[in-house]
Every structure is written in structure tokens, then in C-alpha cells.
Coordinates of C-alpha atoms in Angstrom, one line a residue:
Chain W
M1 CA -65.3 -59.5 16.4
A2 CA -67.1 -57.7 18.4
D3 CA -66.9 -55.1 22.1
V4 CA -66.9 -57.9 24.9
V5 CA -69.1 -55.5 27.4
T6 CA -67.6 -55.5 30.7
L7 CA -69.3 -54.9 33.6
S8 CA -67.9 -54.1 36.9
K9 CA -69.0 -55.2 40.2
K10 CA -67.9 -54.9 43.5
I11 CA -66.9 -57.8 46.0
C12 CA -67.0 -58.2 49.8
L13 CA -65.5 -60.9 51.4
L14 CA -66.2 -61.1 55.1
G15 CA -65.3 -63.5 57.9
S16 CA -63.6 -63.7 61.5
F17 CA -59.6 -63.3 61.6
G18 CA -57.6 -66.7 59.9
V19 CA -60.7 -68.4 58.1
G20 CA -58.8 -68.1 54.8
K21 CA -60.5 -64.6 52.9
T22 CA -56.7 -63.8 52.0
S23 CA -56.1 -67.7 51.1
L24 CA -59.5 -67.5 48.7
V25 CA -58.2 -64.0 47.1
R26 CA -54.8 -65.3 45.9
R27 CA -55.8 -68.4 44.7
F28 CA -58.7 -67.2 42.6
V29 CA -56.6 -64.6 41.3
H30 CA -53.1 -65.2 41.4
Q31 CA -53.5 -69.0 41.7
T32 CA -51.0 -69.5 44.7
F33 CA -51.4 -70.2 48.0
E34 CA -49.3 -69.5 51.3
E35 CA -49.5 -71.8 54.4
N36 CA -48.4 -69.5 56.6
Y37 CA -50.8 -67.4 58.5
H38 CA -50.8 -62.5 57.3
S39 CA -53.7 -60.6 59.4
T40 CA -55.3 -57.9 56.9
I41 CA -56.0 -54.4 57.8
G42 CA -58.4 -52.5 56.2
V43 CA -59.0 -53.5 53.0
Q44 CA -56.7 -55.5 50.2
L45 CA -58.3 -54.5 46.7
S46 CA -57.3 -57.3 43.9
Q47 CA -59.1 -57.4 40.1
R48 CA -60.2 -60.2 38.5
L49 CA -61.8 -60.7 34.8
I50 CA -65.0 -63.4 34.5
A51 CA -65.8 -64.2 31.0
L52 CA -69.4 -64.5 31.2
D53 CA -70.2 -64.9 27.5
E54 CA -68.2 -64.3 24.2
K55 CA -70.0 -60.7 24.3
A56 CA -69.6 -59.7 27.9
Q57 CA -67.7 -60.4 31.1
F58 CA -67.7 -58.8 34.8
N59 CA -64.5 -57.0 35.6
L60 CA -64.6 -57.9 39.9
I61 CA -63.4 -55.3 41.9
I62 CA -62.6 -57.6 45.1
W63 CA -62.7 -56.3 49.2
D64 CA -60.9 -58.3 51.3
L65 CA -61.9 -57.2 54.6
A66 CA -60.1 -57.3 57.6
H67 CA -61.7 -59.1 60.3
I68 CA -64.4 -57.2 61.2
E69 CA -63.7 -55.5 65.3
K70 CA -66.2 -53.2 65.5
Y71 CA -69.6 -51.9 63.2
D72 CA -69.1 -48.7 62.7
N73 CA -68.8 -45.8 59.7
V74 CA -65.8 -46.9 58.5
L75 CA -67.4 -50.5 57.8
K76 CA -69.8 -48.5 56.2
R77 CA -68.5 -47.5 53.9
Y78 CA -66.4 -50.5 52.9
L79 CA -69.3 -52.3 52.3
H80 CA -70.9 -49.5 50.1
G81 CA -72.2 -50.3 46.7
A82 CA -71.1 -53.9 47.2
H83 CA -72.5 -56.0 44.2
G84 CA -71.9 -59.2 46.5
A85 CA -70.6 -60.7 49.3
I86 CA -68.7 -63.9 50.2
L87 CA -68.9 -64.4 53.8
V88 CA -66.1 -67.0 54.5
F89 CA -65.7 -69.6 57.6
D90 CA -63.0 -72.0 59.1
V91 CA -65.0 -75.5 58.9
S92 CA -62.7 -76.2 62.0
R93 CA -63.9 -73.4 63.5
P94 CA -67.4 -73.3 64.8
E95 CA -67.4 -70.3 66.7
T96 CA -66.2 -68.3 62.9
L97 CA -69.9 -69.6 61.8
E98 CA -71.1 -68.3 64.2
A99 CA -69.6 -64.9 63.9
L100 CA -70.9 -64.5 60.7
T101 CA -74.8 -64.1 62.0
P102 CA -74.0 -60.1 62.6
M103 CA -72.3 -59.8 59.5
R104 CA -74.5 -60.8 57.2
C105 CA -76.8 -58.6 58.6
F106 CA -74.7 -55.6 58.7
F107 CA -74.0 -56.5 55.1
H108 CA -77.7 -56.8 54.2
E109 CA -78.1 -53.2 56.1
N110 CA -75.8 -51.7 54.0
S111 CA -75.9 -52.8 50.5
K112 CA -79.3 -53.1 50.1
G113 CA -80.0 -57.0 49.9
A114 CA -77.4 -57.5 47.4
P115 CA -76.4 -61.2 46.9
C116 CA -74.3 -63.0 49.3
L117 CA -73.1 -66.3 49.9
A118 CA -70.8 -68.4 52.5
A119 CA -67.5 -70.2 52.1
A120 CA -67.1 -73.2 54.1
N121 CA -63.0 -72.8 53.7
K122 CA -60.4 -75.2 54.5
Y123 CA -62.7 -77.9 53.3
D124 CA -59.0 -80.3 53.2
L125 CA -59.8 -80.7 57.3
L126 CA -63.4 -81.7 56.6
E127 CA -61.7 -84.9 54.7
K128 CA -59.7 -85.8 57.9
D129 CA -63.0 -85.5 60.3
A130 CA -61.6 -82.6 61.9
V131 CA -65.0 -81.1 61.9
D132 CA -68.4 -81.7 62.8
F133 CA -70.8 -81.8 59.6
D134 CA -73.0 -82.2 61.0
T135 CA -73.2 -79.1 63.1
I136 CA -71.7 -77.3 60.1
S137 CA -74.6 -78.2 58.2
R138 CA -77.4 -77.3 60.6
N139 CA -76.0 -73.5 61.2
V140 CA -75.5 -72.9 57.8
E141 CA -79.4 -73.6 57.3
A142 CA -79.5 -71.1 60.2
L143 CA -77.4 -68.5 58.4
N144 CA -79.9 -68.7 55.6
V145 CA -77.5 -68.6 52.2
R146 CA -76.0 -70.9 49.8
C147 CA -73.1 -72.4 50.4
V148 CA -70.1 -74.2 49.0
Y149 CA -67.3 -75.9 50.5
T150 CA -64.2 -74.5 49.8
S151 CA -60.5 -75.0 50.1
A152 CA -57.6 -72.5 48.6
K153 CA -54.7 -74.9 49.9
T154 CA -56.6 -77.5 47.6
D155 CA -58.3 -74.8 45.1
H156 CA -62.1 -76.9 46.1
Q157 CA -64.6 -74.9 44.6
V158 CA -63.0 -72.0 44.4
D159 CA -63.1 -70.2 41.1
M160 CA -67.2 -71.8 41.5
T161 CA -67.8 -69.4 44.7
F162 CA -66.8 -66.9 42.9
R163 CA -68.7 -67.5 39.9
T164 CA -72.2 -68.7 41.1
L165 CA -72.0 -65.0 43.6
C166 CA -71.4 -63.9 40.0
S167 CA -74.4 -65.6 38.9
M168 CA -76.7 -64.4 41.7
F169 CA -75.4 -60.3 40.6
Chain T
M1 CA -41.5 -21.6 35.4
E2 CA -44.3 -23.2 35.4
L3 CA -42.3 -26.5 35.5
A4 CA -40.7 -25.3 37.8
V5 CA -42.9 -25.3 40.7
K6 CA -44.5 -28.4 39.8
D7 CA -40.7 -30.2 40.2
Y8 CA -41.0 -28.3 43.7
F9 CA -44.5 -29.6 44.0
E10 CA -43.4 -33.1 43.4
V11 CA -41.0 -32.8 45.4
I12 CA -43.1 -31.6 48.5
L13 CA -45.2 -34.8 47.5
R14 CA -42.8 -37.0 47.7
E15 CA -41.5 -35.6 51.8
K16 CA -44.7 -35.9 53.0
K17 CA -45.7 -39.0 51.0
T18 CA -49.2 -37.8 49.4
A19 CA -50.0 -38.5 45.6
F20 CA -52.6 -36.7 44.1
A21 CA -55.0 -37.3 40.9
L22 CA -57.7 -35.0 38.9
F23 CA -60.5 -36.2 37.1
D24 CA -62.7 -33.5 34.5
Q25 CA -66.6 -33.7 35.1
D26 CA -66.3 -36.5 33.5
L27 CA -64.4 -38.6 35.1
I28 CA -61.1 -38.8 33.1
L29 CA -58.1 -38.5 34.5
Q30 CA -56.3 -34.9 33.3
E31 CA -53.2 -34.7 35.8
Y32 CA -51.3 -36.7 38.5
S33 CA -48.3 -37.1 40.2
L34 CA -45.4 -38.8 39.2
N35 CA -45.8 -40.8 42.6
L36 CA -49.0 -41.6 42.4
K37 CA -47.8 -45.4 40.8
Q38 CA -46.2 -46.0 43.5
Y39 CA -49.5 -46.5 46.2
I40 CA -51.6 -47.7 42.9
A41 CA -49.8 -50.2 41.4
I42 CA -50.1 -49.6 38.6
Q43 CA -49.5 -47.8 35.4
V44 CA -51.4 -44.8 35.2
K45 CA -51.7 -42.4 31.6
K46 CA -54.1 -39.4 31.3
N47 CA -57.7 -39.9 29.8
N48 CA -57.7 -42.7 31.9
P49 CA -60.7 -43.4 33.6
L50 CA -61.6 -42.9 37.1
W51 CA -63.0 -46.6 37.5
D52 CA -59.5 -47.6 35.9
V53 CA -57.3 -45.2 38.3
F54 CA -59.2 -45.6 41.6
P55 CA -61.3 -48.9 41.4
E56 CA -62.5 -48.9 44.7
L57 CA -65.0 -46.1 44.2
I58 CA -66.5 -48.8 42.2
G59 CA -69.8 -49.6 43.7
S60 CA -69.7 -45.8 45.0
E61 CA -70.4 -43.9 42.0
D62 CA -73.4 -42.3 44.2
V63 CA -70.9 -41.1 46.1
V64 CA -68.6 -39.1 43.6
K65 CA -70.8 -37.6 41.7
S66 CA -72.1 -36.2 44.8
V67 CA -68.9 -35.1 45.4
V68 CA -67.9 -34.1 41.9
T69 CA -71.5 -31.7 42.3
R70 CA -70.2 -30.7 45.5
K71 CA -73.3 -32.2 47.4
K72 CA -70.7 -33.8 49.6
R73 CA -67.7 -32.6 50.5
R74 CA -65.1 -35.9 51.1
F75 CA -65.4 -39.3 51.0
I76 CA -62.6 -40.7 52.5
I77 CA -61.6 -44.4 52.4
T78 CA -59.1 -45.5 54.9
K79 CA -56.4 -48.3 54.7
L80 CA -56.7 -49.4 51.3
T81 CA -53.8 -51.6 50.0
R82 CA -53.1 -53.3 46.6
F83 CA -52.4 -57.2 46.0
K84 CA -48.4 -56.9 45.2
S85 CA -46.7 -59.8 43.3
S86 CA -43.5 -58.5 45.1
G87 CA -45.4 -59.6 48.3
Q88 CA -44.8 -55.9 49.2
S89 CA -48.0 -53.8 51.3
C90 CA -48.1 -50.2 50.0
Y91 CA -51.4 -48.7 52.4
Y92 CA -53.0 -45.9 52.0
H93 CA -56.0 -44.1 52.4
L94 CA -58.0 -42.2 49.5
T95 CA -59.7 -39.1 49.7
I96 CA -61.6 -37.1 47.0
L97 CA -62.5 -34.1 46.6
P98 CA -65.0 -31.7 45.1
Y99 CA -62.7 -28.9 43.5
T100 CA -63.5 -26.1 40.6
Q101 CA -60.6 -25.1 37.5
N102 CA -61.1 -22.6 35.8
G103 CA -65.1 -22.8 36.4
Y104 CA -65.3 -26.6 35.6
A105 CA -66.1 -29.1 38.3
K106 CA -63.8 -31.3 38.6
L107 CA -62.6 -34.2 41.3
L108 CA -59.2 -33.6 42.8
C109 CA -58.2 -37.0 44.7
I110 CA -56.1 -37.4 47.2
V111 CA -54.0 -40.4 48.3
S112 CA -51.8 -40.5 51.8
D113 CA -49.5 -42.8 52.7
G114 CA -50.6 -44.6 56.1
T115 CA -47.8 -48.2 55.8
Q116 CA -46.0 -46.9 58.6
E117 CA -49.6 -46.3 60.9
V118 CA -50.8 -49.6 59.5
A119 CA -47.2 -51.6 60.0
L120 CA -47.3 -51.2 63.5
E121 CA -51.3 -52.1 64.2
H122 CA -50.8 -54.8 61.8
E123 CA -47.7 -55.9 63.7
I124 CA -49.3 -56.3 66.8
Q125 CA -52.5 -57.7 65.4
Q126 CA -50.9 -59.8 63.3
K127 CA -49.5 -61.4 67.4
K128 CA -53.3 -60.6 68.7
Y129 CA -54.6 -62.7 66.3
E130 CA -51.9 -65.8 65.5
I131 CA -52.1 -66.3 69.6
M132 CA -55.9 -66.4 69.2
L133 CA -56.3 -69.6 66.7
L134 CA -53.1 -70.9 69.0
Q135 CA -55.8 -70.5 71.6
S136 CA -58.5 -72.1 69.6
T137 CA -56.6 -75.2 68.4
L138 CA -55.6 -75.9 72.0
Q139 CA -59.7 -76.0 72.8
R140 CA -59.8 -77.8 70.3
S141 CA -57.9 -79.7 71.6
G142 CA -59.3 -79.5 75.2
I143 CA -62.2 -80.7 73.8
E144 CA -61.1 -83.4 72.2
A145 CA -59.0 -84.6 75.4
Q146 CA -62.7 -83.9 77.4
S147 CA -64.7 -86.4 74.9
G148 CA -62.3 -89.2 75.3
F149 CA -60.0 -91.9 74.2
I150 CA -59.3 -91.8 70.0
G151 CA -61.1 -95.2 68.4
R152 CA -64.3 -96.7 68.3
S153 CA -63.8 -100.1 69.3
A154 CA -66.2 -101.1 72.5
Q155 CA -62.6 -101.0 74.6
I156 CA -62.9 -98.0 74.2
Q157 CA -66.4 -96.7 73.6
S158 CA -66.7 -97.8 77.5
I159 CA -64.0 -96.0 78.9
H160 CA -65.6 -93.1 77.4
E161 CA -69.0 -94.3 79.9
F162 CA -66.9 -94.7 82.5
V163 CA -65.6 -91.1 82.2
K164 CA -69.3 -90.1 81.7
K165 CA -70.3 -91.9 84.6
I166 CA -67.6 -91.1 87.4
A167 CA -67.0 -87.0 86.3
P168 CA -70.1 -86.2 88.8
V169 CA -68.7 -88.1 91.7
R170 CA -66.1 -86.2 92.6
S171 CA -65.5 -87.2 96.2
S172 CA -64.3 -91.3 94.2
T173 CA -61.3 -92.4 94.4
V174 CA -60.4 -94.2 91.2
L175 CA -57.7 -96.8 90.2
L176 CA -56.5 -96.1 86.9
Q177 CA -54.9 -100.2 85.6
G178 CA -52.6 -101.2 82.3
E179 CA -49.7 -101.9 80.6
S180 CA -47.3 -99.1 80.2
G181 CA -47.9 -96.8 77.7
T182 CA -51.7 -97.8 77.6
G183 CA -52.9 -93.8 78.3
K184 CA -53.4 -94.2 82.1
N185 CA -51.5 -90.2 82.2
L186 CA -54.5 -89.2 79.2
A187 CA -57.3 -90.9 81.5
A188 CA -56.3 -89.3 84.4
R189 CA -56.3 -85.8 82.8
I190 CA -59.6 -87.2 81.1
I191 CA -61.1 -87.6 84.2
H192 CA -59.9 -84.4 85.6
N193 CA -61.2 -82.2 82.8
A194 CA -64.9 -84.0 83.3
S195 CA -65.4 -83.3 86.3
M196 CA -63.4 -80.1 87.9
Q197 CA -64.1 -76.8 86.8
Q198 CA -61.8 -74.9 84.5
G199 CA -58.4 -73.5 86.2
A200 CA -59.1 -76.6 89.0
P201 CA -55.3 -77.5 89.3
F202 CA -54.4 -80.9 88.0
V203 CA -51.3 -82.2 89.9
E204 CA -49.3 -85.3 88.9
I205 CA -46.6 -87.3 91.0
N206 CA -45.1 -90.6 89.9
C207 CA -44.2 -92.4 93.3
A208 CA -41.1 -94.4 91.6
G209 CA -39.3 -91.3 90.8
I210 CA -38.8 -90.2 93.7
P211 CA -36.8 -91.8 96.8
D212 CA -38.7 -92.7 99.7
T213 CA -37.7 -90.3 101.4
L214 CA -38.5 -86.8 99.9
L215 CA -41.9 -88.7 98.8
E216 CA -43.9 -88.0 102.5
S217 CA -43.1 -84.4 102.3
E218 CA -43.6 -84.0 98.6
I219 CA -46.8 -85.3 99.4
F220 CA -47.3 -84.2 102.8
G221 CA -45.7 -80.8 102.5
Y222 CA -43.4 -79.6 105.6
E223 CA -42.8 -77.0 108.7
K224 CA -39.8 -75.4 109.0
G225 CA -37.5 -77.1 110.9
A226 CA -39.4 -80.6 110.7
F227 CA -36.0 -82.0 109.2
T228 CA -32.2 -80.8 108.7
H229 CA -32.4 -79.0 105.4
A230 CA -36.2 -78.1 106.7
L231 CA -35.1 -74.0 106.5
S232 CA -38.7 -73.0 105.7
S233 CA -42.0 -74.6 105.7
K234 CA -43.4 -75.9 102.3
K235 CA -47.1 -77.0 101.0
G236 CA -47.3 -80.7 99.9
L237 CA -48.6 -81.5 96.6
L238 CA -51.9 -82.9 98.4
E239 CA -52.4 -78.8 99.3
T240 CA -52.0 -77.6 95.8
A241 CA -54.2 -79.8 93.9
D242 CA -56.9 -79.0 96.5
G243 CA -59.4 -78.1 95.0
G244 CA -58.4 -80.4 91.8
T245 CA -57.1 -83.9 91.8
L246 CA -53.8 -85.4 92.5
F247 CA -52.5 -88.0 90.4
L248 CA -50.1 -90.5 91.9
D249 CA -48.9 -92.6 89.2
E250 CA -47.0 -96.3 90.0
I251 CA -49.1 -96.3 92.7
G252 CA -48.0 -99.9 93.7
E253 CA -44.6 -98.0 94.5
L254 CA -45.8 -96.5 97.3
P255 CA -43.1 -97.6 100.3
F256 CA -44.7 -99.6 102.2
S257 CA -44.1 -97.3 105.5
L258 CA -46.1 -94.3 103.6
Q259 CA -49.1 -96.3 103.0
S260 CA -50.4 -96.2 106.1
K261 CA -50.2 -92.2 106.2
F262 CA -51.6 -92.0 102.3
L263 CA -55.0 -94.0 104.1
A264 CA -55.4 -92.2 106.8
F265 CA -55.7 -89.1 104.5
L266 CA -58.4 -91.1 101.6
E267 CA -60.9 -92.1 104.7
S268 CA -60.5 -88.7 106.2
K269 CA -58.8 -85.6 103.7
R270 CA -56.7 -85.0 106.9
F271 CA -53.7 -84.7 107.4
R272 CA -50.6 -83.0 108.9
R273 CA -47.9 -81.3 107.2
L274 CA -44.6 -83.5 108.8
G275 CA -42.8 -81.4 111.9
D276 CA -46.5 -79.6 111.8
T277 CA -49.1 -80.4 114.9
Q278 CA -52.1 -78.9 113.0
E279 CA -54.6 -80.9 110.9
R280 CA -55.2 -79.9 107.6
Q281 CA -58.2 -80.5 105.8
V282 CA -58.5 -80.6 101.7
D283 CA -60.6 -81.1 99.1
V284 CA -58.6 -83.2 96.0
R285 CA -60.1 -86.0 94.0
I286 CA -57.2 -89.2 93.9
I287 CA -56.6 -90.8 90.7
A288 CA -54.0 -93.9 91.4
A289 CA -52.5 -95.9 88.0
T290 CA -50.3 -99.1 88.1
N291 CA -49.0 -101.6 85.6
K292 CA -48.2 -103.6 88.8
D293 CA -51.0 -106.4 89.8
L294 CA -52.0 -105.0 93.0
M295 CA -53.7 -107.7 94.3
K296 CA -50.7 -109.8 93.8
A297 CA -48.0 -107.0 95.1
V298 CA -51.0 -107.7 98.6
Q299 CA -50.6 -111.2 98.5
N300 CA -46.9 -110.6 98.6
K301 CA -47.1 -108.3 101.6
E302 CA -45.5 -105.8 99.4
F303 CA -49.2 -103.3 99.2
R304 CA -51.2 -103.0 102.4
E305 CA -54.1 -104.7 101.6
D306 CA -56.9 -102.1 103.6
L307 CA -55.2 -99.5 101.4
F308 CA -55.7 -101.3 98.0
F309 CA -59.8 -101.8 98.8
R310 CA -59.9 -98.4 99.4
L311 CA -58.1 -96.8 96.3
N312 CA -59.8 -99.8 94.7
V313 CA -63.3 -97.8 94.8
I314 CA -64.1 -97.0 91.4
N315 CA -61.1 -99.4 88.7
L316 CA -60.3 -98.6 85.3
E317 CA -58.5 -101.1 83.3
L318 CA -57.1 -99.7 80.3
P319 CA -56.9 -102.4 77.3
P320 CA -52.9 -102.1 76.0
L321 CA -53.5 -101.4 71.7
R322 CA -52.8 -105.1 70.2
E323 CA -56.7 -105.8 71.1
L324 CA -57.5 -102.4 69.2
D325 CA -58.5 -103.3 66.4
D326 CA -58.7 -100.9 64.3
D327 CA -58.0 -98.3 66.6
I328 CA -54.6 -98.6 66.1
I329 CA -54.9 -97.7 62.8
L330 CA -57.4 -94.1 64.1
L331 CA -54.5 -93.5 66.8
A332 CA -51.4 -93.4 64.3
E333 CA -53.8 -91.4 61.5
N334 CA -54.1 -89.1 64.6
F335 CA -50.8 -88.9 65.5
I336 CA -49.2 -88.3 61.5
N337 CA -51.8 -85.2 61.8
H338 CA -49.8 -84.2 64.7
F339 CA -46.4 -84.5 63.7
A340 CA -47.1 -83.1 60.5
Y341 CA -48.6 -80.0 61.5
S342 CA -45.7 -80.1 64.0
F343 CA -43.1 -80.9 61.5
H344 CA -43.9 -78.8 58.6
K345 CA -44.8 -82.2 56.7
T346 CA -47.5 -83.1 54.6
V347 CA -48.0 -86.4 55.5
S348 CA -51.8 -87.2 55.0
G349 CA -51.7 -91.1 55.8
L350 CA -50.8 -94.2 55.6
S351 CA -50.1 -96.5 53.1
D352 CA -52.2 -100.2 52.8
S353 CA -49.0 -102.3 53.4
A354 CA -48.3 -100.0 56.1
I355 CA -52.0 -100.4 57.8
K356 CA -50.7 -104.2 57.3
K357 CA -47.9 -103.8 59.7
L358 CA -49.2 -102.0 62.3
K359 CA -52.0 -104.3 62.6
A360 CA -49.5 -107.3 62.4
H361 CA -46.9 -106.0 65.2
R362 CA -47.0 -106.7 68.9
W363 CA -46.9 -103.3 70.7
S364 CA -46.0 -104.2 74.2
G365 CA -44.9 -100.8 74.3
N366 CA -48.5 -100.0 73.6
V367 CA -49.8 -96.2 73.0
R368 CA -46.8 -94.8 73.9
E369 CA -44.2 -96.9 71.0
L370 CA -46.6 -96.1 68.1
R371 CA -46.4 -92.6 68.9
N372 CA -42.6 -93.1 68.9
V373 CA -42.7 -95.1 65.4
I374 CA -45.0 -93.0 64.1
E375 CA -43.2 -89.4 64.9
R376 CA -39.8 -91.3 63.6
A377 CA -41.8 -91.9 60.4
V378 CA -43.5 -88.9 59.5
I379 CA -39.7 -86.8 60.5
F380 CA -38.0 -89.3 57.8
T381 CA -40.2 -90.4 55.3
E382 CA -40.0 -88.5 51.7
N383 CA -43.6 -89.5 50.8
S384 CA -46.8 -87.9 50.7
M385 CA -48.2 -91.2 52.8
L386 CA -46.1 -93.5 55.4
D387 CA -45.2 -96.6 53.9
A388 CA -44.3 -100.0 55.2
P389 CA -40.3 -99.4 55.3
D390 CA -41.4 -95.7 56.9
L391 CA -42.2 -97.4 59.6
I392 CA -39.3 -99.1 62.0
L393 CA -40.7 -101.6 65.0
I394 CA -37.9 -102.0 67.5
G395 CA -38.0 -105.6 68.6
A396 CA -39.3 -109.3 67.7
A397 CA -41.0 -109.6 63.7
A398 CA -45.4 -109.0 64.4
I399 CA -46.5 -112.6 65.3
S400 CA -50.3 -112.9 65.5
D401 CA -52.2 -113.8 68.6
S402 CA -53.7 -117.0 66.4
W403 CA -50.6 -117.8 65.4
L404 CA -48.9 -117.4 69.4
E405 CA -52.0 -119.0 71.0
S406 CA -51.6 -122.2 68.5
I407 CA -48.8 -123.0 70.3
Q408 CA -49.6 -125.6 73.1
I409 CA -47.5 -126.6 75.9
P410 CA -48.1 -130.5 75.8
Q411 CA -48.8 -132.4 79.0
S412 CA -45.2 -134.5 78.8
G413 CA -43.6 -130.7 78.8
I414 CA -41.4 -129.1 75.9
S415 CA -37.8 -129.0 76.0
L416 CA -37.0 -125.5 74.3
P417 CA -33.7 -125.6 73.7
E418 CA -35.4 -128.0 70.6
L419 CA -38.2 -125.6 70.4
E420 CA -35.1 -123.3 69.4
Q421 CA -33.3 -125.2 67.4
Y422 CA -36.3 -126.1 65.7
L423 CA -37.5 -122.6 64.8
I424 CA -34.2 -121.6 63.3
N425 CA -33.8 -124.8 61.1
S426 CA -37.3 -123.7 59.8
A427 CA -35.9 -119.9 59.5
M428 CA -33.1 -121.5 57.3
N429 CA -35.1 -123.4 55.2
K430 CA -37.1 -120.6 54.6
A431 CA -34.2 -118.4 54.4
E432 CA -32.9 -121.3 51.7
G433 CA -30.0 -121.3 53.9
N434 CA -29.0 -117.8 53.7
V435 CA -28.1 -116.7 57.4
S436 CA -29.0 -112.9 56.9
R437 CA -32.0 -113.4 56.1
A438 CA -33.2 -116.0 58.1
A439 CA -31.8 -114.0 60.9
R440 CA -34.7 -111.0 60.0
L441 CA -37.7 -113.6 60.1
L442 CA -36.5 -114.8 63.6
G443 CA -35.2 -110.6 64.9
L444 CA -31.7 -111.5 65.5
S445 CA -29.1 -110.0 64.7
L446 CA -26.3 -111.7 62.6
D447 CA -23.8 -112.7 64.8
T448 CA -26.7 -114.0 67.5
L449 CA -28.1 -116.2 64.5
R450 CA -24.6 -116.8 64.2
Y451 CA -23.7 -117.8 67.1
R452 CA -27.0 -120.1 67.7
L453 CA -26.1 -121.9 64.4
K454 CA -22.7 -123.0 65.5
K455 CA -24.3 -123.9 69.1
G456 CA -26.0 -126.6 67.5
G457 CA -23.8 -127.4 65.2
T458 CA -25.5 -126.0 62.2
L459 CA -22.8 -123.8 61.3
S460 CA -19.0 -124.3 61.6

């Protein structure tokens, strides 16, 4: 059997507090979900291997970043060398989508144009007519990144989001 | 001797909550302190590559190289944690430094514990974000409240239009009429939210809930010594609502004696506190509500005609729930979401049979009744969707409007006891003589039906 080549990739999850970044990582890495909200401080690191084919796999080093309050050197160090980012927002809180624009700009400035995509999380709420789908679509377009609707709670397209980002490396 | 020194060193590192790992110039692990695994949550072995021990440095290969070659003095990443299945979080700061041993360039990684300092920060941040999340939820429900009643029916749409039109006209008095439980209070709040600035007072008084003798002082306020127990002056609700809205619920119950004083206020927006000689002026929007037929009250001399016309400048009739067709289901689903969230239950909707049951009910208690039915059902259900048996409808069984409308009283009149007897006999036939089942069909208790059957001679 031929050796499998492993390519390590650093992925950052960015987004406002309470949008479900940690929940997405938990779902993707550990297949669990917790209803209670636990805020993240600094960075929580997780890892998961994703097979590309029989000969290659990605070792994803996932940086689950706390809500960004300051665009400073600490944040620059966190983002340094990232191979990609997932910009997460909560479909039921439009302000969390608006907050992604400066985050996206900062990420691009500090990661030499690494790919990123948006995760419209808490999609389970969208199904309950609790959010304005049209407004979200318009604002996502303005963000100029590909958007995947996800739900860490129902495991909707979580795996697919990470795989989509991997396909962009 | 060397081992003894190393033992001391381990103790010192543990005490100082610091760990280290030393890598050679090929970034292969050479030495490490025993307490390292406590922070990085993985087993380490000599000869492990740097990237396995510290995956947080993946992506920073350029920086690591600069440190090893002493182009960079140090590199620090703060507040790191790794997910542990135990749920316990251990925070650390990672510092990488150049190090030379026997003439060889090496890389020293120092891990210092940050759990204690982060714990306090976490506690404060957790509370702060929880509050912000709650505020965001409240803001959303506020926006929903501003946007109006839930529903797609023509009646609800016309309420939306009504609110839009009257919102800019702040000076106009609004009279809300409708059966009990149709949402007059909510309508008043919606009008207030749509027409007033954020933070403007919304003051509510139920005219039927306060004794007649106290109502005047509650609304207009009083001066010290105005009556026996007036030991100090007190603002009335009109003054409290200055710059906002005063909502007078059950205005039909306003004592006749007080109606003229209130009318005088509506005309001039001026009033005097009890026992005061000084006239005061306030800027208040008055919204009044009643479930009474005020016109009839005027005819019966219970309500002043001039006050009725002064209040009735803008009138909104709120429809009873039974006239809202599919909106009943929208409302019910809204209450399900609300109570499921409040009671931490995973109830997500209504089964077909539950929808049928809700639509068939007459809802004499309107939205309030529906809300109570759903609240009870969400508390007690074990299902993920509410089913018909979960919905306990109080009072008579559902009767469709079309069936009731088909009953016509003939010119010659009818005998009510005979009609009652006819219905009892029909129910007994339908229930094939089973008294319990017949009682359920008629919405009566078993004892009541037995009594009526005995009275009619059907049961001995």
C-alpha cells in the first residue's frame, strides 16, 4: 500500500460572538452539539484529517477564534500563515453578517489572499421563517464570497463547508 | 547529580506552571518537561517533529525559521487552548526562542499557563456576550412587535395598514374595540412603538381594576393634603406618560363622574392634580380600549356621548380569532416556538390532526385562550410535534360557523327544552346508547347528562 501524503492546512474561523463558530468545529471534529452558549477566549485549536483521495489527505488545523474586538497585532499573529478562513454569521442576526466585511478585509490583508467562504449558520432557524432570506442573500453577495448555509445543530452541510474550503486550496 | 538537578527543575517548572520543549535545527524534539502534555493534551515522544507537538505553528514556518536562525528574537502566541473531550479548558501562551547548545542552533518552545488569568476574563466575557445575545433577541422581538400582528389574513393586513397611517399622527386619540383576548393591549403597544421615540413611556391602566374612588387620583395625581391620607404630593399617570402614551384599558368602566374631567383633559390636554389650583399640561397620546359596545353604553346613559365621540376619532376593531382562518395556525406555531424556547423543549410544530382541531374550535377566549392552550400542550407533550390529544380545549367542543348559521329560528318560534331533548336524543343515538360517549359529544359532564336524561324521562 502506497504511503498517504498529508498536507497540513491552517484554517481560521472568524465571526461575531454567538454565531456558532465553536459549534461548527465541534460538529465537524467531534460530531457533537451543545445547546448552551460558551464564549471562546483567544483561540481554541482542533484538528481533523480529511482524505482527498487514496494517496493524499489534508490535516486541518482549525483555529476557532474568539469574537474580534480589536484588529491588533495579536489578531495578526493568529491569522499569520492561514491557508483559508470560514467567515461565520448567524442567519437570525443580520448584524453578524454586516460585521464580516471588516473581518474579511483584515483576513485578506494578513493572509496573502488565502481563500475564504461564508457559513450562514443556524439555518434551522431559517426554516422557521425567523429570518429574512432575501436580505441575507443580498448582503452575502456584497461580501463577495461563496456562502454555504449550515446548521451545527442539525448537522446541515457542516462537513461540506470544510470540504468546499479544502477544494479552494 | 545531573538527574537530581533535572528533578529540581521539573518541580520548579510545575510550581511556576511552565513547560518547555527543545527542538534541534531540523525541528525534531530533543528534550521536554514532563508537565508539557498537561497543556497540549497529546502524548509526546522524543523525535516527534515540531508540527506534531505544536500544530499551532503550522502556517508560521517562515517565522519558525527566522527564530532558529536568530533573525527574529522571539515569537509569542497568547491565549491558546486545545479542545479536550473532558470539557476542561487549559489555556497557555506559547513563546518560541532561539537557543544554542554545543554550538548548534536549536528552537526552545516555552509553554506558560494562562488558565487563571483567562478564567476571569472568560467569566466577564461570557456574561457580557450572554447579555448582548439576549438584547439582540429582545431587539428582534421588538422589531416583530413593531411590524405588527402575526398573520396573513386580510384583517391582519388591514391592521398593519392602520398602524402605518396613524403612527405619524401622534396627537390623535385611538379607540380599540374587540372581544376579550383579541390583542388590544398588543395593538396599543404596536401603535406606541411605531409612533414614539425609543424610550418614550408607555403607561397602562385598567379602569376596571382600580376602585372608582382611587381612579381619579391615579390618573390625575394629587397634592399633599388633598385628602386624609395624602401625606405627600404624587404624580398621576398622565404626568408619568408625558412624552409617550397612556393606555386606558376597559375605558367603558370609567366611572361616569370621572368621564367629564377626562373629557375636559382630552379637549385641552390640561388638567389639575387633586387639591391643586395650578393647571398642568402634558404631551400624551391617549389610546383607549374596550370590549364593551360603547354605543349601547351611551344609549343606556352609562357612558357620556361627548366622551365617546371624542375618543372615537380613530377607531380600530380587532377581529376575533375565529375569523382569522389560517392565521390561527401561524399564531399557534409562533407560540410553540416561544414556549419551546422558554421551556427548553424540542417541539417544532403541529400535526395535521392538531391543525384540524385548532381550526374547528370557536376560540371564545381568542388569542389569550390559544396561547394558554399551546403553553399547556408544550409543557406536557412528549412528542416533537403537538398532536390533537395534546391540545386540551376548554368548554364546548368545536362547532363550525356554517353549522351554527344553518340553524334558523322559525317565525312561529321554538321550544328550547324540546330542542335540547332533540339534541340529547341525537347524541344518544350517535353514541349507540353509551351515555359517557354522548356526554362527550355534547360537551357535558356525565352527571349533567344523566340528570337531563332522567329529567326527560329517557333514563330511569
